Amino acid sequence: MRTLNLGILAHVDAGKTSLTERLLHAAGVIDEIGSVDDGSTQTDSLALERQRGITIKSAVVSFAIGDVTVNLIDTPGHPDFIAEVERVLSVLDGAVLVISAVEGVQAQTRVLMRTLQRLRIPTLLFVNKIDRRGAQDEGLLRAIAEKLSPAIVAMGSVRDLGTRDAAFAPSGAADAAFTARLAELLADQDDAFLAAYVHDETAVSYRRLRGELAAQTGRALAHPVFFGSAITGAGVDALTSGIAELLPAAASQGDPVSGTVFKVERGPAGEKIAYVRMFSGTVRVRDRLRFGGARDKERGAPDKEREAPDKEKVTALSVFDQGADVRRSSVTAGQIGKLWGLADIQIGDSIGEPRQSPGRHHFAPPTLETVVVPASPAELGALRVALAQLAEQDPLIDLRQDDLRQEIYVSLYGEVQKEVIQATLAADFGLKVAFRETTTICVERPIGTGAAVEFNGKAPNPFLATVGLRVEPAPTGTGMRYRLAVSPGALPLAFQRAVEDTVRETLSQGLHGWQVTDCTVTMTHSGYSPRQSHSHAVFDKSMSSTGADFRNLTPLVLMNALRQAGTRVHEPMHRFTLEVPADTIGTVLPELARLRAVPRTPAMRGASCLVEGDIPAARVHELRQQLPALTRGEGVLESAFDRYQPVSGAVPVRPRTDHNPLDRKEYLLHVMRRV
Ligand SMILES: Nc1nc2c(ncn2[C@@H]2O[C@H](COP(=O)(O)OP(=O)(O)OP(=O)(O)O)[C@@H](O)[C@H]2O)c(=O)[nH]1
Ligand SMILES: [Mg+2]
């Protein structure tokens, strides 16, 4: 049996969960098709998902198509839950990107497709809801070619579009227009194929065309497009065959043991269950596993916290097979398994041999944050524990503790996520919480170059260390890069690490309290007092440098350099598309101006008016709230994070959560109290 780990991705409400249900039914796994609207589907199994009719967490189900076991991962489409999708991407062999035939290509569809392409994940497109009034086919294909990828081919045609009887007829060898389009697409991407085709068109058999299509789809160069309806079942068989024929199964490899944890949940007794996709090797019950890494690395956590990976025993495991998971004694390369017994495991961890991760984030980071406040101050401790537990299993929850004010910040993608956190805390932990006002997360970028140095043994440096650092601006989107301009051997490795880790930590709060990014930090000077030699008998801390000297001095030097460089605060901007009734545009435009949006020239589309433009992320929620009143409830707003842009006007300052090394005296007092 081959295994295919398949993700279903789309914008919200496109029909992913309904399609999952259909695929399970077509494969004979379930007898009755559940409905999202009744809260009876296999993958929307959380109480909150059933109540709200939306997917919040990714869920795995499996079914067989011929000799292929498909592990299907149904993902949430709401942009507030994008971090769930992010975790899943790293474990996929292929994807089906669903597009609604009625709503068409949305901003979120573009974000997802771009990411699938960047990661070279083989992707089929499924145009859903062809049974609904207003469904499109030809026009939508053009929009897909224009907005998603030109390398597409419709795998058939639709009849009775927009009615309950809508059906999908797959094209075959006899359809000359189809084979011509197929040949044209394939020749575009592959010179060898082009040569063969140009040499003798008739010599290229239909079988070869299909084989080549599978090969190019497998390399994420071509994207076959299927049409259908998750509700009536139209086109689902063709999609099923397409999945088996066109998407590549997992490559199975022998040793070493290596896997990625993409989901963590708690069982009925509170026990932790880790979902792992195995890339190579085999894990057996009672194996002692090494795991850890991903999350700490992402956050730039200090080395000491990630150096020794945990080793714990797998007490039980199950593997996905024909629907749900079943108890087994081992899980092997290519498969998805659930592991019990790993108490310290976190979402995003690697198991066994750490995997090379293809970059940290595939999507824009959350741009909002808020302070979570317990209803009763006495519950602050319990809240901290609860949120930390949620964060272990939920990649959406990123916590920041404010040690000065005893406050807990969570970063957010949006208001819906906030409601979900609130409901989960109430249901699972019995904690009532409120949120402070939601604020935008800005970033700081250096304006110029700054440098500072403090020498070992030279006042006013109270630490046994020499550290010199230079800060320079780097190209947008490159994050922070750390370089050495001193000989690597000049400083013991442990001290070098201490400096680099501290640089990363310190940059989480720049001159105005925001994360400093897109910069290069170079170590220009280093020095230390060596450990006292044997003749002195004992190690004398007052004469020999320790890691703490470097950790304490680095923030002082770095903030000095940063102050010289200067930073500019940038706020997150969204790109938006707004469709409103033409006669309301006169009231909509002034409102956009008030919200600091910058619209481009509106375009007329029949009775409606289309406006595109940029808007600060901070104002999107307000616009969304105003929209129904401004447009008689007809306005449709789509927006997605686009970039960071310098703040105009008053610079927002984020309250510091650490002891401010900008204030030298206060900082030194704090350090002294700590030792
Ligand atoms: N008419 C019609 N309705 C559909 C079809 N597919 C889904 N729906 C309806 O669209 C709504 C959303 O369907 P879901 O399956 O929950 O969509 P989803 O993509 O899983 O949504 P999220 O997971 O919340 O992003 C539900 O009311 C479905 O009944 C379809 O093919 N035709
Ligand atoms: Mg869903």
XYZ file of C-alpha atoms and ligand atoms in Angstrom:
708
model
C 0.000 0.000 0.000
C 1.220 3.472 -0.799
C 0.320 6.390 1.453
C -0.683 9.877 0.372
C -0.909 12.611 2.987
C -3.341 15.040 1.478
C -4.365 18.476 2.732
C -7.639 20.161 1.865
C -7.181 23.904 1.876
C -9.416 26.829 0.965
C -10.874 30.100 2.085
C -13.583 29.965 4.748
C -16.849 28.212 3.820
C -15.579 26.962 0.457
C -16.772 23.472 1.383
C -13.658 21.640 2.615
C -15.377 19.802 5.438
C -18.380 18.925 3.260
C -16.039 17.639 0.558
C -14.127 15.566 3.120
C -17.417 13.993 4.124
C -18.186 13.192 0.469
C -14.787 11.650 -0.150
C -15.165 9.435 2.921
C -18.575 8.334 1.713
C -17.375 7.661 -1.833
C -14.582 5.497 -0.403
C -17.076 3.504 1.666
C -15.760 4.653 5.043
C -19.061 6.180 6.199
C -22.566 5.105 5.270
C -24.220 8.411 5.879
C -22.978 11.793 4.814
C -22.771 14.185 7.722
C -23.584 17.860 7.386
C -21.708 20.917 8.597
C -24.986 22.708 9.154
C -26.267 19.940 11.467
C -22.911 19.553 13.189
C -22.602 15.895 12.213
C -19.418 15.693 10.125
C -16.416 13.488 10.887
C -13.819 16.249 10.936
C -15.647 19.139 12.637
C -15.781 17.167 15.868
C -15.163 19.844 18.500
C -18.234 21.196 20.276
C -17.330 24.713 19.258
C -16.948 23.713 15.617
C -20.345 22.049 15.626
C -22.007 25.048 17.233
C -20.469 27.544 14.882
C -20.398 25.485 11.700
C -16.788 26.372 11.001
C -13.584 24.413 11.247
C -11.196 25.611 13.936
C -8.652 22.806 14.139
C -7.129 20.568 11.517
C -8.413 16.992 11.645
C -7.185 13.765 10.075
C -9.301 11.023 8.492
C -8.249 8.290 6.150
C -9.650 6.266 3.292
C -8.377 4.049 0.512
C -8.445 4.645 -3.226
C -7.332 1.392 -4.839
C -3.899 0.650 -3.413
C -3.382 4.143 -2.016
C -4.150 4.957 1.603
C -5.089 8.607 1.728
C -4.658 10.439 5.016
C -6.770 13.482 4.512
C -6.240 16.569 6.643
C -9.205 18.919 6.703
C -7.966 22.408 7.580
C -9.751 25.553 8.770
C -10.314 28.258 6.157
C -10.894 31.259 8.387
C -7.804 33.486 8.269
C -7.806 33.683 12.080
C -6.777 30.014 12.139
C -4.042 30.168 9.519
C -1.446 28.887 11.986
C -3.251 25.509 11.955
C -2.749 25.364 8.195
C 0.868 26.345 8.596
C 1.647 23.328 10.782
C -0.031 20.979 8.349
C 1.878 22.196 5.295
C 5.104 20.592 6.426
C 3.579 17.097 6.432
C 1.776 17.060 3.071
C 2.550 15.057 -0.042
C -0.165 16.874 -1.952
C -3.114 19.221 -1.614
C -6.552 19.951 -2.963
C -7.228 23.673 -3.039
C -10.976 24.245 -3.008
C -12.500 27.293 -4.661
C -16.183 28.157 -4.465
C -17.765 28.440 -7.916
C -19.904 31.263 -6.517
C -17.495 33.318 -4.394
C -14.564 32.686 -6.718
C -10.885 33.303 -6.038
C -10.602 35.116 -2.717
C -7.697 36.925 -1.107
C -7.172 33.940 1.177
C -7.143 31.566 -1.836
C -4.277 33.563 -3.275
C -2.364 33.485 -0.012
C -2.754 29.698 0.186
C -1.850 29.033 -3.437
C 1.220 31.214 -3.265
C 2.393 29.272 -0.243
C 1.647 25.863 -1.775
C 3.680 26.893 -4.787
C 6.539 28.244 -2.754
C 6.735 24.937 -0.896
C 6.326 23.008 -4.173
C 3.416 20.996 -2.826
C 1.624 19.205 -5.686
C -1.838 20.765 -5.851
C -5.124 19.924 -7.564
C -7.832 22.576 -7.739
C -11.448 21.713 -7.017
C -14.148 24.206 -7.963
C -16.974 23.431 -5.531
C -20.637 24.450 -5.318
C -21.395 24.127 -9.044
C -24.968 23.339 -7.954
C -25.495 26.807 -6.515
C -27.109 29.679 -8.326
C -24.507 32.131 -9.582
C -21.863 29.402 -10.023
C -19.287 30.126 -12.721
C -17.025 27.930 -14.799
C -15.329 29.620 -17.785
C -15.061 33.015 -16.106
C -13.690 31.400 -12.986
C -11.076 29.479 -14.979
C -9.860 32.780 -16.360
C -9.719 34.263 -12.874
C -7.786 31.223 -11.636
C -5.300 31.518 -14.500
C -4.869 35.199 -13.807
C -4.769 35.209 -10.024
C -3.489 31.788 -8.998
C -1.474 30.149 -11.732
C -1.490 30.085 -15.528
C -0.390 26.428 -15.438
C -3.899 25.004 -15.138
C -6.017 22.674 -17.192
C -9.739 22.002 -16.766
C -10.107 18.228 -16.488
C -13.628 18.249 -17.884
C -16.712 20.376 -18.391
C -19.819 21.223 -16.416
C -23.390 20.953 -17.600
C -26.487 22.421 -15.977
C -24.230 24.813 -14.092
C -25.925 26.569 -11.191
C -28.693 23.982 -10.714
C -29.201 20.960 -8.467
C -28.582 18.807 -11.565
C -25.179 20.309 -12.286
C -22.808 17.554 -13.339
C -19.159 17.224 -14.244
C -18.101 15.293 -17.355
C -14.412 14.374 -17.353
C -12.625 14.914 -20.649
C -10.825 12.043 -22.328
C -8.715 11.057 -25.305
C -11.555 11.775 -27.721
C -11.780 15.425 -26.728
C -9.411 17.149 -29.156
C -9.638 20.572 -27.503
C -8.715 18.996 -24.154
C -5.736 17.042 -25.463
C -4.491 20.116 -27.322
C -4.705 22.224 -24.166
C -3.003 19.486 -22.181
C -0.174 19.229 -24.684
C 0.250 22.987 -24.774
C 0.440 23.223 -20.977
C 2.870 20.328 -20.637
C 5.109 21.580 -23.444
C 5.281 24.955 -21.738
C 6.923 23.461 -18.690
C 9.145 20.768 -20.128
C 11.534 21.203 -23.031
C 11.984 17.489 -23.688
C 8.252 17.073 -23.980
C 8.029 20.148 -26.187
C 10.672 18.718 -28.525
C 8.843 15.392 -28.801
C 5.553 17.154 -29.414
C 6.895 19.531 -32.043
C 8.690 16.688 -33.765
C 5.542 14.638 -34.226
C 2.309 15.695 -32.584
C 0.573 12.424 -33.392
C 3.346 10.320 -31.893
C 2.528 11.618 -28.415
C -0.094 9.224 -27.131
C -2.881 10.163 -24.748
C -1.335 7.843 -22.206
C 1.906 9.729 -22.427
C 0.008 13.000 -21.966
C -1.614 11.701 -18.779
C 1.691 10.334 -17.529
C 3.381 13.639 -18.188
C 0.515 15.477 -16.489
C 0.989 13.348 -13.377
C 4.734 13.979 -13.490
C 4.350 17.741 -13.801
C 1.580 17.877 -11.201
C 3.858 15.892 -8.910
C 6.525 18.544 -9.349
C 3.927 21.253 -8.623
C 4.388 22.654 -12.133
C 0.858 21.944 -13.383
C -2.489 22.196 -11.628
C -5.394 20.122 -12.941
C -8.784 21.714 -12.214
C -11.839 19.615 -11.277
C -15.415 20.839 -10.809
C -18.169 19.513 -8.599
C -20.415 19.815 -5.604
C -19.739 18.513 -2.127
C -23.468 18.620 -1.448
C -24.836 16.743 -4.484
C -21.705 14.650 -4.974
C -21.218 15.789 -8.574
C -17.619 15.480 -9.752
C -16.454 13.751 -6.573
C -15.627 10.466 -8.354
C -13.505 12.282 -10.927
C -11.693 14.118 -8.147
C -11.113 10.843 -6.299
C -9.551 9.275 -9.399
C -7.539 12.423 -9.982
C -6.121 12.281 -6.454
C -4.924 8.697 -6.958
C -3.646 9.235 -10.487
C -2.081 12.659 -10.316
C -0.708 13.171 -6.815
C 2.511 11.432 -5.750
C 2.422 9.076 -2.779
C 4.839 9.505 0.113
C 8.365 8.423 -0.597
C 9.103 5.795 2.021
C 12.566 5.694 3.444
C 14.435 3.527 5.905
C 16.420 4.886 8.821
C 16.871 7.136 10.659
C 13.659 7.766 12.609
C 12.365 11.188 11.641
C 8.927 12.735 11.893
C 7.088 15.982 12.486
C 4.396 16.647 15.079
C 1.674 18.743 13.463
C -1.102 18.398 16.008
C -1.334 17.803 19.742
C -4.534 17.081 21.622
C -5.553 15.815 24.993
C -7.494 12.600 25.450
C -10.472 12.070 27.765
C -8.218 11.545 30.782
C -6.163 14.637 29.993
C -3.347 12.578 28.450
C -1.349 14.136 25.665
C -1.662 12.717 22.150
C 0.770 13.756 19.432
C -0.004 13.414 15.739
C 3.173 12.671 13.884
C 3.867 12.292 10.204
C 6.780 9.924 9.730
C 9.269 10.814 7.004
C 11.664 7.948 7.568
C 12.222 5.048 9.930
C 9.758 3.269 12.209
C 8.530 4.078 15.710
C 7.358 1.185 17.892
C 5.465 1.074 21.150
C 7.910 1.266 24.072
C 10.541 3.043 21.960
C 12.290 5.831 23.768
C 12.052 8.834 21.507
C 14.101 11.937 21.198
C 12.057 14.972 20.257
C 11.984 18.730 20.510
C 13.255 21.675 18.668
C 11.018 23.332 16.199
C 9.211 25.763 18.350
C 12.185 26.834 20.429
C 14.245 27.415 17.347
C 11.515 29.486 15.806
C 11.341 31.723 18.783
C 15.070 31.994 19.084
C 14.971 30.496 22.535
C 18.316 30.324 24.288
C 20.406 27.296 23.493
C 20.384 25.963 26.978
C 16.665 25.350 26.624
C 16.923 23.401 23.413
C 20.265 21.680 23.688
C 19.170 18.473 25.312
C 16.168 17.090 23.453
C 13.717 15.180 25.594
C 13.628 11.421 25.559
C 10.401 9.745 26.568
C 8.733 6.399 26.064
C 5.895 5.801 23.628
C 3.263 3.972 25.668
C 0.774 3.395 22.855
C 0.285 4.318 19.234
C -2.280 4.190 16.495
C -2.184 4.612 12.753
C -4.828 6.061 10.452
C -6.577 3.425 8.409
C -10.034 3.357 6.805
C -11.568 6.310 8.562
C -10.319 6.689 12.096
C -7.091 5.562 13.695
C -6.531 2.027 14.935
C -4.155 0.708 17.600
C -0.958 -0.700 16.145
C 2.455 -1.634 17.401
C 4.379 0.583 14.993
C 4.113 3.556 12.657
C 6.427 3.779 9.698
C 7.758 6.181 7.054
C 4.987 7.914 5.101
C 2.267 7.192 7.664
C 0.511 9.420 10.163
C 0.315 8.060 13.675
C -0.952 9.162 17.055
C 1.540 8.713 19.882
C 0.766 8.453 23.578
C 3.187 8.826 26.466
C 5.237 11.830 25.346
C 4.336 14.228 28.127
C 6.585 17.090 27.093
C 5.893 17.057 23.395
C 4.748 20.225 21.667
C 3.215 21.001 18.344
C 5.912 21.611 15.746
C 8.458 19.303 17.395
C 10.622 16.946 15.370
C 10.837 13.318 16.386
C 14.165 11.533 16.085
C 16.415 13.148 13.540
C 15.442 16.865 13.314
C 14.163 17.814 9.883
C 15.458 20.674 7.862
C 12.565 23.093 8.083
C 11.959 25.120 4.928
C 11.956 28.501 6.613
C 10.174 29.503 9.751
C 6.883 30.950 8.713
C 4.934 30.320 5.576
C 2.304 32.932 6.333
C 2.369 36.397 7.770
C 2.696 36.408 11.567
C -0.261 37.551 13.686
C -0.604 41.309 13.585
C -2.762 41.828 16.649
C -2.363 41.281 20.351
C -4.308 41.707 23.532
C -3.954 41.209 27.266
C -5.984 38.351 28.760
C -7.457 39.278 32.109
C -9.000 36.728 34.483
C -12.424 37.625 35.882
C -10.950 37.185 39.334
C -7.365 38.344 40.009
C -6.869 35.245 42.160
C -7.098 33.153 38.997
C -4.052 34.669 37.322
C -1.924 31.641 38.167
C -4.545 29.198 36.901
C -4.932 31.258 33.732
C -1.220 31.159 33.106
C -1.190 27.376 33.439
C -4.254 27.000 31.218
C -2.901 29.226 28.460
C 0.464 27.504 28.558
C -1.314 24.175 28.165
C -3.359 25.511 25.269
C -0.247 26.921 23.653
C 1.359 23.465 23.720
C -1.318 22.064 21.485
C -2.356 25.165 19.665
C 0.032 26.911 17.316
C -2.331 29.868 17.267
C -1.618 30.812 20.807
C 1.585 32.715 21.206
C 2.073 33.988 24.719
C 4.152 36.847 26.006
C 4.473 37.279 29.728
C 4.912 40.704 31.143
C 7.052 40.132 34.221
C 6.890 43.739 35.302
C 3.136 44.119 35.364
C 2.102 40.478 35.792
C 0.133 40.467 32.585
C -0.295 37.865 29.885
C -0.342 38.909 26.244
C -1.579 36.688 23.428
C -0.964 37.478 19.797
C -3.966 37.209 17.562
C -4.967 36.873 13.954
C -8.411 38.308 14.586
C -11.539 38.660 16.656
C -12.903 35.179 15.974
C -9.772 33.640 17.392
C -10.288 35.724 20.518
C -13.800 34.345 20.945
C -12.493 30.798 20.505
C -9.825 31.282 23.180
C -12.444 32.676 25.524
C -14.859 29.814 24.906
C -12.127 27.178 25.267
C -10.882 28.615 28.558
C -14.437 28.577 29.890
C -15.323 25.080 28.650
C -12.070 23.235 29.328
C -10.682 25.086 32.324
C -13.687 26.769 33.931
C -11.967 30.136 33.620
C -13.828 33.300 32.801
C -11.667 35.860 31.072
C -11.957 39.242 29.445
C -9.637 40.912 26.962
C -8.215 44.387 26.935
C -8.502 46.388 23.774
C -6.905 44.653 20.780
C -3.816 46.467 19.535
C -1.700 46.089 16.434
C 1.722 44.475 16.593
C 4.211 46.784 14.912
C 7.851 46.125 14.076
C 10.930 48.339 14.175
C 13.509 48.528 11.432
C 16.875 50.256 11.872
C 17.220 53.516 9.960
C 21.013 53.680 9.805
C 24.066 51.945 11.190
C 25.068 52.035 14.831
C 27.920 50.472 16.734
C 28.927 50.152 20.372
C 31.526 48.330 22.391
C 32.370 47.780 26.036
C 35.748 46.382 27.029
C 36.557 43.842 29.695
C 38.000 45.555 32.759
C 37.347 49.057 31.508
C 34.840 51.241 33.382
C 31.930 51.652 33.183
C 31.698 47.971 32.135
C 30.994 45.984 35.327
C 31.158 42.600 33.563
C 34.097 40.331 32.744
C 33.512 40.427 29.014
C 34.286 42.426 25.903
C 31.409 42.771 23.489
C 31.236 45.012 20.422
C 28.223 44.973 18.147
C 27.207 46.738 14.948
C 23.590 47.033 13.801
C 22.724 47.721 10.167
C 19.534 47.698 8.147
C 18.975 44.616 5.938
C 16.570 44.081 3.031
C 12.866 43.857 3.868
C 11.654 40.418 4.835
C 15.048 38.996 5.744
C 14.512 39.101 9.509
C 17.574 39.267 11.745
C 20.944 37.985 10.621
C 23.839 37.526 12.988
C 27.428 37.655 11.770
C 30.911 37.448 13.220
C 33.604 39.959 12.306
C 35.932 38.480 14.890
C 37.777 35.241 14.397
C 35.482 32.394 15.471
C 38.217 30.916 17.632
C 38.718 34.131 19.574
C 35.855 33.422 21.955
C 34.819 30.061 23.474
C 31.747 28.662 21.771
C 29.578 28.863 24.883
C 30.206 32.620 25.122
C 29.562 33.125 21.431
C 26.252 31.332 21.814
C 25.398 33.407 24.875
C 25.925 36.609 22.882
C 23.962 35.459 19.825
C 21.043 34.166 21.878
C 20.944 37.341 23.928
C 21.009 39.469 20.785
C 17.935 37.618 19.535
C 16.135 37.987 22.853
C 17.009 41.642 23.221
C 15.766 42.510 19.754
C 12.283 41.364 20.722
C 11.866 44.857 22.175
C 13.531 47.692 20.331
C 13.677 51.390 21.104
C 9.895 51.694 21.024
C 9.173 48.284 22.503
C 8.550 46.389 19.231
C 10.405 43.486 17.647
C 13.395 44.739 15.662
C 13.626 43.053 12.290
C 15.293 43.216 8.878
C 18.704 43.963 10.270
C 22.184 42.522 10.438
C 23.953 42.392 13.772
C 27.695 41.871 13.612
C 29.961 41.029 16.494
C 32.902 43.404 16.080
C 34.785 42.855 19.329
C 35.087 40.009 21.757
C 37.206 39.183 24.746
C 37.111 37.333 28.042
C 39.078 36.468 31.126
C 40.173 32.839 30.870
C 39.508 30.365 33.614
C 42.158 30.552 36.284
C 44.910 28.017 35.816
C 45.503 25.002 38.071
C 48.103 26.674 40.231
C 45.305 28.819 41.618
C 43.521 25.579 42.503
C 39.920 26.702 42.354
C 37.858 28.398 39.752
C 37.442 32.004 40.785
C 34.262 33.517 39.482
C 35.360 37.040 40.259
C 38.334 36.692 37.906
C 37.030 34.390 35.140
C 34.348 35.197 32.609
C 31.103 33.249 32.696
C 28.192 33.026 30.274
C 26.283 35.380 32.562
C 28.845 38.147 31.945
C 28.087 37.936 28.229
C 24.357 37.611 28.702
C 24.285 40.649 30.963
C 26.557 42.871 28.910
C 25.095 42.163 25.458
C 21.775 44.007 25.970
C 23.620 47.150 27.079
C 25.899 47.174 24.057
C 23.191 46.221 21.612
C 20.722 48.858 22.759
C 23.465 51.456 22.587
C 24.223 50.492 19.016
C 20.535 50.452 18.209
C 20.039 53.886 19.664
C 22.765 55.206 17.377
C 21.259 53.450 14.380
C 17.809 54.738 15.214
C 14.681 52.739 14.361
C 11.467 53.497 12.563
C 8.217 51.859 13.665
C 6.297 50.061 10.901
C 2.667 48.995 11.124
C 1.078 46.007 9.351
C -0.930 46.877 6.267
C -3.617 44.830 4.566
C -4.412 44.791 0.877
C -8.202 44.884 0.532
C -10.830 44.344 -2.134
C -14.226 45.820 -1.467
C -17.325 45.205 -3.539
C -20.272 47.502 -2.769
C -23.514 48.543 -4.501
C -22.584 51.359 -6.922
C -24.894 53.910 -5.297
C -23.241 53.487 -1.886
C -19.699 54.286 -3.009
C -20.267 57.964 -2.130
C -20.661 57.067 1.547
C -18.065 54.299 1.542
C -15.125 56.372 0.256
C -15.156 59.013 3.041
C -15.349 56.191 5.593
C -12.301 54.555 3.996
C -10.440 57.847 4.275
C -11.380 58.137 7.932
C -9.955 54.654 8.527
C -6.678 55.713 6.859
C -7.298 53.371 3.923
C -5.793 54.306 0.585
C -8.191 53.175 -2.149
C -7.253 53.011 -5.817
C -9.698 54.217 -8.453
C -13.005 52.359 -8.082
C -14.101 50.207 -11.034
C -17.718 49.648 -12.049
C -18.940 46.064 -12.378
C -22.574 46.303 -13.450
C -24.585 47.474 -10.461
C -21.659 47.160 -8.104
C -18.451 48.987 -7.600
C -15.086 47.375 -6.930
C -12.465 49.185 -4.857
C -9.005 47.884 -4.119
C -6.433 49.455 -1.875
C -4.392 49.362 1.315
C -5.621 49.714 4.869
C -3.832 49.539 8.231
C -4.444 46.131 9.833
C -5.594 48.021 12.918
C -8.633 49.334 11.045
C -9.822 46.235 9.200
C -12.069 45.063 11.994
C -13.754 48.452 12.247
C -14.344 48.578 8.506
C -15.856 45.108 8.630
C -18.212 46.242 11.372
C -19.250 49.428 9.563
C -19.772 47.765 6.235
C -23.312 46.370 6.596
C -24.676 49.750 7.653
C -22.850 51.544 4.840
C -23.904 49.141 2.103
C -27.348 47.830 3.133
C -25.627 44.609 4.128
C -24.432 43.973 0.567
C -20.804 44.998 0.812
C -18.183 42.238 0.587
C -14.758 42.866 2.059
C -11.699 40.717 1.572
C -8.397 41.597 3.080
C -5.081 39.952 3.744
C -1.794 41.036 5.244
C 0.449 42.608 2.639
C 3.442 44.337 4.202
C 4.751 46.581 6.969
C 4.807 50.300 6.319
C 6.296 53.187 8.316
C 3.771 54.637 10.734
C 2.755 58.155 9.888
C 1.942 60.450 12.760
C 2.278 59.498 16.404
C 4.585 56.515 16.926
C 2.904 53.751 18.910
C 4.979 52.564 21.852
C 4.575 49.084 23.276
C 4.981 48.860 27.040
C 8.189 47.028 27.827
C 7.923 43.617 29.411
C 11.569 43.425 30.386
C 13.993 45.610 32.318
C 14.995 48.334 29.978
C 18.690 48.246 29.093
C 18.228 51.736 27.627
C 18.166 52.962 31.183
C 21.621 51.812 32.212
C 21.242 52.410 35.911
C 17.881 50.700 36.252
C 19.153 47.766 34.194
C 22.300 47.286 36.259
C 20.314 47.413 39.485
C 18.023 44.744 38.083
C 20.976 42.539 37.081
C 22.527 42.958 40.481
C 19.316 41.984 42.228
C 19.117 38.903 40.021
C 22.556 37.536 40.970
N -24.894 24.333 -2.368
C -23.738 23.914 -1.885
N -23.402 24.216 -0.626
C -22.218 23.759 -0.168
C -21.348 22.984 -0.971
N -20.257 22.689 -0.228
C -20.456 23.234 0.980
N -21.636 23.883 1.027
C -22.185 24.633 2.169
O -21.264 25.678 2.459
C -21.160 25.871 3.872
C -19.716 25.703 4.309
O -19.310 24.374 4.124
P -18.102 23.741 4.903
O -17.923 22.364 4.377
O -18.245 23.933 6.365
O -16.937 24.683 4.398
P -15.446 24.701 4.944
O -14.617 25.082 3.795
O -15.121 23.424 5.617
O -15.517 25.875 6.003
P -14.389 26.247 7.125
O -13.777 24.967 7.528
O -15.095 26.901 8.239
O -13.444 27.137 6.444
C -22.087 24.863 4.514
O -23.309 25.507 4.772
C -22.258 23.807 3.428
O -23.500 23.142 3.523
C -21.741 22.697 -2.306
O -21.057 22.051 -3.090
N -22.935 23.182 -2.699
Mg -14.383 23.105 7.444
